[in-house]
Amino acid sequence: MQVSTKVLETMGDKTEEDRIKPLQILLLRMVVTSIALVVYMYYNRRTIPYVPFGNPAVRGWLILRGIFGFIGVFGMYYSLMYLTISDAVLISFMAPSFTIISAWLVLHESISPIECMGSALSLSGVILIVRPTFIFGAANDSGNSDSTFNHDPAGRCIAIVFALFGAMSLSGVYIVIRFIGDRAHAIMNVNYFSFVTGVVSFFGILVIPGFKFQKIDNFKGLNLFLLIGICGFIHQLLLSMGIQRVTKASKGSLMSYTQLIYAIFWDVIIWGKWPNVFSIIGMILIIGSTITVIKMKEKLSERQSEYIELQETD
Protein backbone atom coordinates (compact mmCIF):
# COMPACT_ATOMS: atom_id res chain seq x y z
CA MET A 1 0.00 0.00 0.00
CA GLN A 2 2.78 2.45 0.95
CA VAL A 3 4.75 1.35 -2.11
CA SER A 4 1.85 2.14 -4.45
CA THR A 5 1.34 5.49 -2.74
CA LYS A 6 5.02 6.39 -3.06
CA VAL A 7 5.00 5.46 -6.75
CA LEU A 8 1.88 7.55 -7.41
CA GLU A 9 3.23 10.59 -5.56
CA THR A 10 6.60 10.53 -7.34
CA MET A 11 5.64 8.97 -10.68
CA GLY A 12 6.98 10.42 -13.92
CA ASP A 13 8.75 13.71 -14.63
CA LYS A 14 5.94 16.00 -13.47
CA THR A 15 6.63 19.03 -11.31
CA GLU A 16 5.80 18.77 -7.62
CA GLU A 17 2.71 20.94 -8.14
CA ASP A 18 1.31 18.64 -10.85
CA ARG A 19 1.94 15.35 -9.05
CA ILE A 20 -0.82 13.34 -7.41
CA LYS A 21 -1.33 14.48 -3.82
CA PRO A 22 -2.23 12.45 -0.71
CA LEU A 23 -5.85 13.66 -0.52
CA GLN A 24 -6.60 12.44 -4.04
CA ILE A 25 -5.05 9.05 -3.27
CA LEU A 26 -7.07 8.83 -0.05
CA LEU A 27 -10.31 9.82 -1.77
CA LEU A 28 -10.00 7.24 -4.53
CA ARG A 29 -8.78 4.63 -2.06
CA MET A 30 -11.87 5.17 0.08
CA VAL A 31 -14.17 4.89 -2.94
CA VAL A 32 -12.80 1.41 -3.64
CA THR A 33 -12.83 0.52 0.06
CA SER A 34 -16.41 1.76 0.52
CA ILE A 35 -17.66 -0.37 -2.37
CA ALA A 36 -15.98 -3.40 -0.82
CA LEU A 37 -17.46 -2.48 2.57
CA VAL A 38 -21.02 -2.22 1.28
CA VAL A 39 -20.76 -5.59 -0.47
CA TYR A 40 -19.17 -7.21 2.61
CA MET A 41 -21.65 -5.76 5.13
CA TYR A 42 -24.81 -6.62 3.23
CA TYR A 43 -23.53 -10.06 2.31
CA ASN A 44 -22.89 -10.74 6.01
CA ARG A 45 -25.75 -8.65 7.41
CA ARG A 46 -27.06 -11.58 9.46
CA THR A 47 -23.89 -11.58 11.56
CA ILE A 48 -23.19 -7.82 11.49
CA PRO A 49 -25.66 -5.83 13.63
CA TYR A 50 -26.87 -2.31 12.82
CA VAL A 51 -25.83 -2.30 9.16
CA PRO A 52 -24.70 0.18 7.84
CA PHE A 53 -24.25 2.77 10.63
CA GLY A 54 -23.39 0.61 13.64
CA ASN A 55 -24.60 0.60 17.23
CA PRO A 56 -26.26 3.98 18.03
CA ALA A 57 -24.63 3.93 21.48
CA VAL A 58 -21.13 4.21 20.03
CA ARG A 59 -21.64 6.13 16.79
CA GLY A 60 -19.97 9.21 18.26
CA TRP A 61 -16.93 7.12 19.15
CA LEU A 62 -16.93 5.59 15.68
CA ILE A 63 -16.83 9.08 14.16
CA LEU A 64 -13.92 9.94 16.46
CA ARG A 65 -12.19 6.77 15.31
CA GLY A 66 -12.65 7.97 11.74
CA ILE A 67 -11.14 11.37 12.52
CA PHE A 68 -8.11 9.86 14.22
CA GLY A 69 -7.78 7.42 11.34
CA PHE A 70 -7.79 10.19 8.74
CA ILE A 71 -5.09 12.18 10.54
CA GLY A 72 -3.01 9.04 10.92
CA VAL A 73 -3.18 7.92 7.30
CA PHE A 74 -2.78 11.46 5.93
CA GLY A 75 0.36 11.92 8.01
CA MET A 76 1.82 8.75 6.53
CA TYR A 77 0.83 9.56 2.93
CA TYR A 78 2.10 13.14 3.14
CA SER A 79 5.45 12.05 4.57
CA LEU A 80 5.95 9.64 1.65
CA MET A 81 6.33 12.65 -0.67
CA TYR A 82 9.61 13.52 1.06
CA LEU A 83 10.82 10.40 2.89
CA THR A 84 11.77 6.87 1.96
CA ILE A 85 9.18 4.23 2.80
CA SER A 86 11.36 2.78 5.55
CA ASP A 87 11.86 6.18 7.24
CA ALA A 88 8.14 6.98 7.06
CA VAL A 89 7.24 3.56 8.46
CA LEU A 90 9.85 3.91 11.21
CA ILE A 91 8.34 7.19 12.40
CA SER A 92 4.91 5.56 12.47
CA PHE A 93 6.43 3.09 14.95
CA MET A 94 6.22 5.86 17.54
CA ALA A 95 2.54 4.89 17.76
CA PRO A 96 3.10 2.18 20.43
CA SER A 97 4.90 4.71 22.66
CA PHE A 98 2.04 7.17 22.23
CA THR A 99 -0.39 4.30 22.83
CA ILE A 100 1.22 3.43 26.16
CA ILE A 101 0.90 7.04 27.32
CA SER A 102 -2.66 7.37 25.97
CA ALA A 103 -3.69 4.07 27.57
CA TRP A 104 -2.37 5.39 30.88
CA LEU A 105 -4.31 8.66 30.54
CA VAL A 106 -7.56 7.33 29.05
CA LEU A 107 -7.85 3.65 29.96
CA HIS A 108 -5.99 4.03 33.28
CA GLU A 109 -3.55 1.27 32.42
CA SER A 110 -0.35 1.31 34.47
CA ILE A 111 2.77 3.11 33.27
CA SER A 112 6.29 2.71 34.65
CA PRO A 113 9.54 4.72 34.51
CA ILE A 114 10.88 2.10 32.10
CA GLU A 115 8.05 2.86 29.68
CA CYS A 116 8.80 6.58 29.93
CA MET A 117 12.47 5.87 29.22
CA GLY A 118 11.50 3.69 26.27
CA SER A 119 9.39 6.49 24.81
CA ALA A 120 12.33 8.90 25.19
CA LEU A 121 14.63 6.47 23.38
CA SER A 122 12.06 6.11 20.59
CA LEU A 123 11.98 9.89 20.22
CA SER A 124 15.79 9.88 20.02
CA GLY A 125 15.49 7.38 17.20
CA VAL A 126 13.13 9.72 15.34
CA ILE A 127 15.66 12.56 15.72
CA LEU A 128 18.31 10.37 14.10
CA ILE A 129 15.94 9.66 11.21
CA VAL A 130 14.98 13.33 10.85
CA ARG A 131 18.58 14.57 11.20
CA PRO A 132 17.74 18.26 11.78
CA THR A 133 20.31 20.57 10.19
CA PHE A 134 20.94 22.52 13.40
CA ILE A 135 22.33 19.28 14.92
CA PHE A 136 23.73 17.34 11.95
CA GLY A 137 24.47 20.12 9.49
CA ALA A 138 23.43 20.16 5.84
CA ALA A 139 22.24 16.83 4.45
CA ASN A 140 24.35 15.06 1.86
CA ASP A 141 22.33 12.77 -0.38
CA SER A 142 24.31 13.14 -3.55
CA GLY A 143 23.86 9.47 -4.25
CA ASN A 144 20.10 9.86 -4.45
CA SER A 145 19.51 13.03 -6.42
CA ASP A 146 16.62 11.77 -8.52
CA SER A 147 13.15 13.29 -8.23
CA THR A 148 11.83 10.28 -6.36
CA PHE A 149 13.35 11.62 -3.14
CA ASN A 150 12.69 15.25 -2.24
CA HIS A 151 15.76 16.72 -0.54
CA ASP A 152 14.21 20.06 0.47
CA PRO A 153 15.11 20.38 4.20
CA ALA A 154 12.01 22.46 4.98
CA GLY A 155 9.71 20.04 3.16
CA ARG A 156 11.35 17.09 4.87
CA CYS A 157 10.91 18.73 8.28
CA ILE A 158 7.22 19.40 7.60
CA ALA A 159 6.81 15.80 6.45
CA ILE A 160 8.34 14.59 9.73
CA VAL A 161 5.89 16.73 11.72
CA PHE A 162 2.94 15.31 9.76
CA ALA A 163 4.29 11.79 10.26
CA LEU A 164 4.58 12.32 14.03
CA PHE A 165 1.04 13.71 14.23
CA GLY A 166 -0.04 10.69 12.23
CA ALA A 167 1.63 8.36 14.73
CA MET A 168 -0.06 10.18 17.62
CA SER A 169 -3.41 9.82 15.89
CA LEU A 170 -2.83 6.12 15.30
CA SER A 171 -2.46 5.72 19.05
CA GLY A 172 -5.85 7.43 19.33
CA VAL A 173 -7.26 4.86 16.90
CA TYR A 174 -6.01 1.99 19.09
CA ILE A 175 -7.45 3.56 22.24
CA VAL A 176 -10.88 4.32 20.72
CA ILE A 177 -11.22 0.84 19.19
CA ARG A 178 -10.24 -0.73 22.51
CA PHE A 179 -12.79 1.49 24.29
CA ILE A 180 -15.56 0.54 21.84
CA GLY A 181 -14.67 -3.13 22.23
CA ASP A 182 -17.31 -5.57 21.03
CA ARG A 183 -20.09 -2.97 21.10
CA ALA A 184 -19.46 -2.46 17.39
CA HIS A 185 -18.46 -4.99 14.77
CA ALA A 186 -14.89 -4.58 13.48
CA ILE A 187 -16.21 -3.73 10.02
CA MET A 188 -17.97 -0.66 11.48
CA ASN A 189 -14.61 0.78 12.52
CA VAL A 190 -13.44 0.43 8.93
CA ASN A 191 -16.74 1.82 7.62
CA TYR A 192 -16.52 5.04 9.63
CA PHE A 193 -12.83 5.43 8.89
CA SER A 194 -13.54 5.19 5.16
CA PHE A 195 -16.51 7.56 5.32
CA VAL A 196 -14.79 10.28 7.37
CA THR A 197 -11.56 10.05 5.37
CA GLY A 198 -13.43 10.18 2.08
CA VAL A 199 -15.51 13.22 3.08
CA VAL A 200 -12.54 15.16 4.50
CA SER A 201 -10.39 14.32 1.47
CA PHE A 202 -13.11 15.42 -0.96
CA PHE A 203 -13.61 18.82 0.65
CA GLY A 204 -9.86 19.19 1.17
CA ILE A 205 -9.29 18.83 -2.58
CA LEU A 206 -11.95 21.47 -3.24
CA VAL A 207 -10.69 23.96 -0.66
CA ILE A 208 -6.88 23.59 -0.63
CA PRO A 209 -5.37 25.05 -3.85
CA GLY A 210 -2.18 22.98 -3.75
CA PHE A 211 -4.14 19.72 -3.49
CA LYS A 212 -6.22 20.02 -6.65
CA PHE A 213 -7.43 16.87 -8.41
CA GLN A 214 -4.93 15.54 -10.97
CA LYS A 215 -5.92 13.57 -14.05
CA ILE A 216 -4.84 9.92 -14.14
CA ASP A 217 -3.83 9.36 -17.75
CA ASN A 218 -2.33 5.88 -17.72
CA PHE A 219 -3.32 2.31 -16.94
CA LYS A 220 -0.52 1.94 -14.39
CA GLY A 221 -1.93 4.71 -12.22
CA LEU A 222 -5.43 3.21 -12.28
CA ASN A 223 -4.06 -0.18 -11.27
CA LEU A 224 -2.12 1.36 -8.39
CA PHE A 225 -5.24 3.12 -7.12
CA LEU A 226 -7.21 -0.13 -7.28
CA LEU A 227 -4.43 -1.96 -5.43
CA ILE A 228 -4.33 0.72 -2.70
CA GLY A 229 -8.10 0.47 -2.22
CA ILE A 230 -8.15 -3.33 -1.91
CA CYS A 231 -5.10 -3.47 0.37
CA GLY A 232 -6.49 -0.63 2.49
CA PHE A 233 -9.76 -2.48 3.06
CA ILE A 234 -8.01 -5.70 4.08
CA HIS A 235 -5.51 -3.86 6.30
CA GLN A 236 -8.11 -1.87 8.22
CA LEU A 237 -10.41 -4.85 8.71
CA LEU A 238 -7.66 -7.10 10.09
CA LEU A 239 -6.23 -4.29 12.23
CA SER A 240 -9.60 -3.57 13.85
CA MET A 241 -10.26 -7.26 14.47
CA GLY A 242 -6.82 -7.70 16.00
CA ILE A 243 -7.02 -4.69 18.32
CA GLN A 244 -10.44 -5.76 19.61
CA ARG A 245 -9.07 -9.16 20.59
CA VAL A 246 -5.82 -8.25 22.38
CA THR A 247 -5.73 -7.90 26.16
CA LYS A 248 -3.50 -4.83 26.18
CA ALA A 249 -3.81 -1.72 24.02
CA SER A 250 -0.03 -1.49 23.55
CA LYS A 251 0.15 -5.00 22.05
CA GLY A 252 -2.25 -4.07 19.28
CA SER A 253 0.46 -2.23 17.36
CA LEU A 254 3.39 -4.59 18.02
CA MET A 255 2.89 -6.80 14.95
CA SER A 256 3.07 -3.75 12.70
CA TYR A 257 6.86 -3.86 13.06
CA THR A 258 6.99 -6.48 10.30
CA GLN A 259 6.21 -3.59 7.93
CA LEU A 260 9.81 -2.44 8.25
CA ILE A 261 11.15 -5.59 6.57
CA TYR A 262 8.95 -5.01 3.54
CA ALA A 263 9.61 -1.25 3.54
CA ILE A 264 13.39 -1.69 3.36
CA PHE A 265 12.98 -4.46 0.77
CA TRP A 266 10.95 -2.25 -1.59
CA ASP A 267 13.17 0.80 -1.02
CA VAL A 268 16.16 -1.27 -2.16
CA ILE A 269 14.47 -3.23 -4.97
CA ILE A 270 12.52 -0.37 -6.59
CA TRP A 271 14.58 2.74 -5.78
CA GLY A 272 17.99 1.32 -4.81
CA LYS A 273 17.80 3.25 -1.55
CA TRP A 274 19.56 1.60 1.38
CA PRO A 275 18.98 3.01 4.89
CA ASN A 276 21.95 5.08 6.08
CA VAL A 277 23.77 4.67 9.38
CA PHE A 278 21.60 7.22 11.21
CA SER A 279 18.39 5.55 10.06
CA ILE A 280 19.69 2.13 11.12
CA ILE A 281 20.59 3.42 14.60
CA GLY A 282 17.20 5.14 14.83
CA MET A 283 15.56 1.90 13.76
CA ILE A 284 17.33 -0.01 16.53
CA LEU A 285 16.39 2.60 19.15
CA ILE A 286 12.71 2.77 18.18
CA ILE A 287 12.06 -0.93 17.69
CA GLY A 288 14.38 -2.15 20.44
CA SER A 289 13.08 0.19 23.13
CA THR A 290 9.43 -0.39 22.28
CA ILE A 291 9.67 -4.18 22.16
CA THR A 292 11.67 -4.22 25.41
CA VAL A 293 9.11 -2.02 27.17
CA ILE A 294 6.16 -4.11 26.00
CA LYS A 295 7.81 -7.38 26.98
CA MET A 296 8.80 -6.06 30.42
CA LYS A 297 5.27 -4.77 30.96
CA GLU A 298 3.87 -8.20 30.11
CA LYS A 299 6.21 -9.87 32.60
CA LEU A 300 5.22 -7.37 35.29
CA SER A 301 1.52 -8.05 34.65
CA GLU A 302 2.12 -11.80 34.89
CA ARG A 303 3.93 -11.39 38.21
CA GLN A 304 1.11 -9.24 39.56
CA SER A 305 -1.45 -11.86 38.50
CA GLU A 306 0.57 -14.62 40.18
CA TYR A 307 0.82 -12.55 43.36
CA ILE A 308 -2.95 -11.96 43.41
CA GLU A 309 -3.58 -15.69 42.91
CA LEU A 310 -1.24 -16.53 45.81
CA GLN A 311 -3.02 -14.00 48.03
CA GLU A 312 -6.39 -15.52 47.17
CA THR A 313 -5.22 -19.06 47.99
CA ASP A 314 -3.87 -18.07 51.43
XYZ file of C-alpha atoms in Angstrom:
314
model
C 0.000 0.000 0.000
C 2.776 2.446 0.948
C 4.751 1.354 -2.112
C 1.848 2.137 -4.449
C 1.340 5.493 -2.738
C 5.020 6.393 -3.062
C 5.004 5.458 -6.749
C 1.881 7.549 -7.407
C 3.227 10.591 -5.556
C 6.601 10.526 -7.345
C 5.639 8.967 -10.683
C 6.978 10.419 -13.916
C 8.750 13.707 -14.626
C 5.939 15.996 -13.467
C 6.631 19.030 -11.315
C 5.802 18.773 -7.623
C 2.706 20.940 -8.143
C 1.311 18.638 -10.846
C 1.937 15.352 -9.050
C -0.819 13.342 -7.410
C -1.335 14.478 -3.821
C -2.235 12.452 -0.708
C -5.846 13.664 -0.517
C -6.598 12.441 -4.041
C -5.054 9.052 -3.266
C -7.069 8.830 -0.051
C -10.314 9.821 -1.774
C -9.998 7.238 -4.533
C -8.783 4.626 -2.062
C -11.870 5.169 0.083
C -14.168 4.895 -2.938
C -12.804 1.414 -3.638
C -12.830 0.522 0.064
C -16.410 1.760 0.520
C -17.660 -0.366 -2.370
C -15.979 -3.402 -0.821
C -17.456 -2.483 2.569
C -21.020 -2.224 1.279
C -20.763 -5.586 -0.466
C -19.173 -7.206 2.605
C -21.650 -5.759 5.126
C -24.807 -6.621 3.227
C -23.535 -10.064 2.307
C -22.886 -10.743 6.007
C -25.753 -8.650 7.405
C -27.063 -11.583 9.460
C -23.886 -11.578 11.556
C -23.193 -7.821 11.485
C -25.656 -5.832 13.635
C -26.865 -2.313 12.822
C -25.835 -2.297 9.158
C -24.703 0.175 7.840
C -24.248 2.766 10.634
C -23.392 0.612 13.636
C -24.600 0.601 17.231
C -26.264 3.978 18.033
C -24.634 3.934 21.480
C -21.130 4.215 20.026
C -21.640 6.134 16.789
C -19.975 9.206 18.259
C -16.926 7.121 19.150
C -16.927 5.588 15.678
C -16.831 9.075 14.160
C -13.920 9.940 16.462
C -12.189 6.765 15.311
C -12.655 7.969 11.740
C -11.141 11.373 12.522
C -8.107 9.856 14.219
C -7.780 7.417 11.344
C -7.792 10.187 8.745
C -5.087 12.183 10.538
C -3.006 9.040 10.916
C -3.177 7.919 7.295
C -2.780 11.460 5.928
C 0.364 11.920 8.014
C 1.819 8.748 6.528
C 0.830 9.559 2.927
C 2.102 13.143 3.143
C 5.454 12.051 4.569
C 5.955 9.641 1.655
C 6.328 12.645 -0.674
C 9.610 13.519 1.062
C 10.822 10.399 2.886
C 11.766 6.868 1.961
C 9.185 4.227 2.796
C 11.364 2.785 5.549
C 11.864 6.185 7.240
C 8.137 6.977 7.062
C 7.241 3.559 8.460
C 9.851 3.912 11.214
C 8.335 7.186 12.404
C 4.905 5.558 12.474
C 6.429 3.088 14.947
C 6.223 5.857 17.541
C 2.535 4.894 17.764
C 3.105 2.182 20.425
C 4.895 4.707 22.659
C 2.044 7.171 22.234
C -0.392 4.302 22.831
C 1.223 3.428 26.160
C 0.895 7.041 27.318
C -2.659 7.368 25.969
C -3.693 4.070 27.566
C -2.373 5.393 30.882
C -4.310 8.658 30.544
C -7.559 7.326 29.051
C -7.851 3.646 29.956
C -5.987 4.031 33.280
C -3.547 1.272 32.415
C -0.350 1.306 34.475
C 2.775 3.108 33.271
C 6.286 2.713 34.645
C 9.537 4.723 34.513
C 10.883 2.098 32.100
C 8.053 2.865 29.684
C 8.796 6.584 29.934
C 12.466 5.870 29.219
C 11.504 3.685 26.267
C 9.392 6.495 24.810
C 12.326 8.899 25.194
C 14.629 6.467 23.379
C 12.055 6.110 20.594
C 11.980 9.886 20.221
C 15.795 9.879 20.023
C 15.488 7.378 17.197
C 13.132 9.718 15.343
C 15.658 12.556 15.721
C 18.315 10.370 14.099
C 15.943 9.663 11.214
C 14.976 13.335 10.845
C 18.581 14.572 11.199
C 17.742 18.262 11.782
C 20.311 20.565 10.186
C 20.940 22.516 13.401
C 22.328 19.282 14.916
C 23.728 17.335 11.950
C 24.472 20.124 9.490
C 23.432 20.157 5.841
C 22.242 16.826 4.446
C 24.348 15.064 1.858
C 22.333 12.767 -0.380
C 24.312 13.144 -3.550
C 23.858 9.474 -4.253
C 20.097 9.863 -4.446
C 19.514 13.032 -6.420
C 16.622 11.774 -8.517
C 13.149 13.287 -8.228
C 11.832 10.276 -6.360
C 13.346 11.619 -3.141
C 12.693 15.248 -2.245
C 15.761 16.723 -0.540
C 14.214 20.063 0.466
C 15.107 20.376 4.201
C 12.013 22.462 4.978
C 9.708 20.045 3.164
C 11.355 17.092 4.869
C 10.912 18.728 8.279
C 7.218 19.402 7.601
C 6.807 15.802 6.453
C 8.335 14.594 9.729
C 5.886 16.732 11.717
C 2.944 15.308 9.761
C 4.292 11.791 10.263
C 4.581 12.320 14.031
C 1.041 13.709 14.233
C -0.040 10.694 12.234
C 1.631 8.363 14.732
C -0.059 10.177 17.622
C -3.413 9.821 15.890
C -2.830 6.117 15.301
C -2.464 5.717 19.050
C -5.851 7.431 19.331
C -7.264 4.858 16.904
C -6.014 1.994 19.087
C -7.454 3.558 22.239
C -10.884 4.324 20.718
C -11.220 0.843 19.189
C -10.238 -0.725 22.513
C -12.790 1.487 24.290
C -15.560 0.541 21.844
C -14.666 -3.128 22.227
C -17.306 -5.574 21.030
C -20.086 -2.968 21.103
C -19.461 -2.462 17.393
C -18.459 -4.990 14.769
C -14.891 -4.579 13.482
C -16.214 -3.732 10.023
C -17.973 -0.664 11.478
C -14.609 0.783 12.521
C -13.442 0.431 8.930
C -16.738 1.824 7.618
C -16.525 5.036 9.634
C -12.828 5.433 8.890
C -13.536 5.195 5.163
C -16.506 7.564 5.316
C -14.791 10.278 7.372
C -11.558 10.051 5.373
C -13.432 10.178 2.079
C -15.505 13.223 3.081
C -12.545 15.161 4.499
C -10.389 14.315 1.473
C -13.108 15.424 -0.961
C -13.610 18.822 0.648
C -9.861 19.190 1.170
C -9.292 18.830 -2.576
C -11.953 21.475 -3.243
C -10.690 23.964 -0.659
C -6.883 23.595 -0.626
C -5.374 25.049 -3.851
C -2.176 22.977 -3.753
C -4.136 19.725 -3.493
C -6.223 20.018 -6.649
C -7.425 16.872 -8.414
C -4.935 15.539 -10.971
C -5.925 13.569 -14.053
C -4.842 9.923 -14.136
C -3.833 9.357 -17.753
C -2.326 5.883 -17.719
C -3.320 2.310 -16.938
C -0.516 1.938 -14.392
C -1.926 4.715 -12.220
C -5.427 3.212 -12.282
C -4.062 -0.182 -11.272
C -2.119 1.359 -8.393
C -5.244 3.125 -7.115
C -7.210 -0.126 -7.278
C -4.426 -1.955 -5.433
C -4.334 0.715 -2.701
C -8.104 0.470 -2.219
C -8.147 -3.331 -1.908
C -5.101 -3.466 0.374
C -6.491 -0.628 2.487
C -9.765 -2.478 3.061
C -8.010 -5.698 4.081
C -5.514 -3.859 6.305
C -8.110 -1.870 8.220
C -10.415 -4.854 8.713
C -7.665 -7.100 10.088
C -6.231 -4.287 12.230
C -9.603 -3.572 13.851
C -10.263 -7.264 14.469
C -6.817 -7.696 16.001
C -7.017 -4.688 18.322
C -10.436 -5.755 19.613
C -9.070 -9.156 20.587
C -5.821 -8.255 22.384
C -5.728 -7.904 26.159
C -3.495 -4.828 26.180
C -3.807 -1.721 24.024
C -0.026 -1.490 23.554
C 0.151 -5.005 22.052
C -2.252 -4.074 19.282
C 0.459 -2.231 17.359
C 3.388 -4.592 18.019
C 2.895 -6.803 14.954
C 3.069 -3.745 12.696
C 6.864 -3.861 13.056
C 6.992 -6.481 10.303
C 6.209 -3.593 7.928
C 9.811 -2.443 8.248
C 11.147 -5.587 6.574
C 8.947 -5.012 3.536
C 9.609 -1.252 3.536
C 13.385 -1.690 3.362
C 12.977 -4.455 0.769
C 10.948 -2.251 -1.592
C 13.172 0.802 -1.023
C 16.156 -1.265 -2.161
C 14.467 -3.235 -4.970
C 12.520 -0.372 -6.593
C 14.581 2.737 -5.784
C 17.986 1.319 -4.811
C 17.796 3.253 -1.549
C 19.559 1.599 1.378
C 18.979 3.012 4.887
C 21.953 5.076 6.077
C 23.769 4.665 9.383
C 21.601 7.220 11.208
C 18.388 5.549 10.059
C 19.685 2.132 11.118
C 20.594 3.424 14.596
C 17.205 5.142 14.830
C 15.560 1.899 13.756
C 17.333 -0.014 16.529
C 16.388 2.599 19.149
C 12.706 2.774 18.185
C 12.063 -0.931 17.694
C 14.383 -2.152 20.441
C 13.083 0.190 23.135
C 9.431 -0.391 22.280
C 9.665 -4.179 22.163
C 11.667 -4.218 25.408
C 9.113 -2.021 27.171
C 6.155 -4.105 26.003
C 7.813 -7.376 26.983
C 8.796 -6.055 30.425
C 5.268 -4.774 30.960
C 3.868 -8.200 30.108
C 6.212 -9.865 32.604
C 5.218 -7.368 35.293
C 1.523 -8.045 34.647
C 2.125 -11.803 34.887
C 3.932 -11.388 38.210
C 1.108 -9.239 39.563
C -1.445 -11.861 38.502
C 0.569 -14.615 40.175
C 0.825 -12.552 43.355
C -2.945 -11.964 43.412
C -3.578 -15.689 42.913
C -1.245 -16.526 45.809
C -3.018 -14.001 48.029
C -6.391 -15.520 47.174
C -5.220 -19.057 47.990
C -3.866 -18.071 51.427
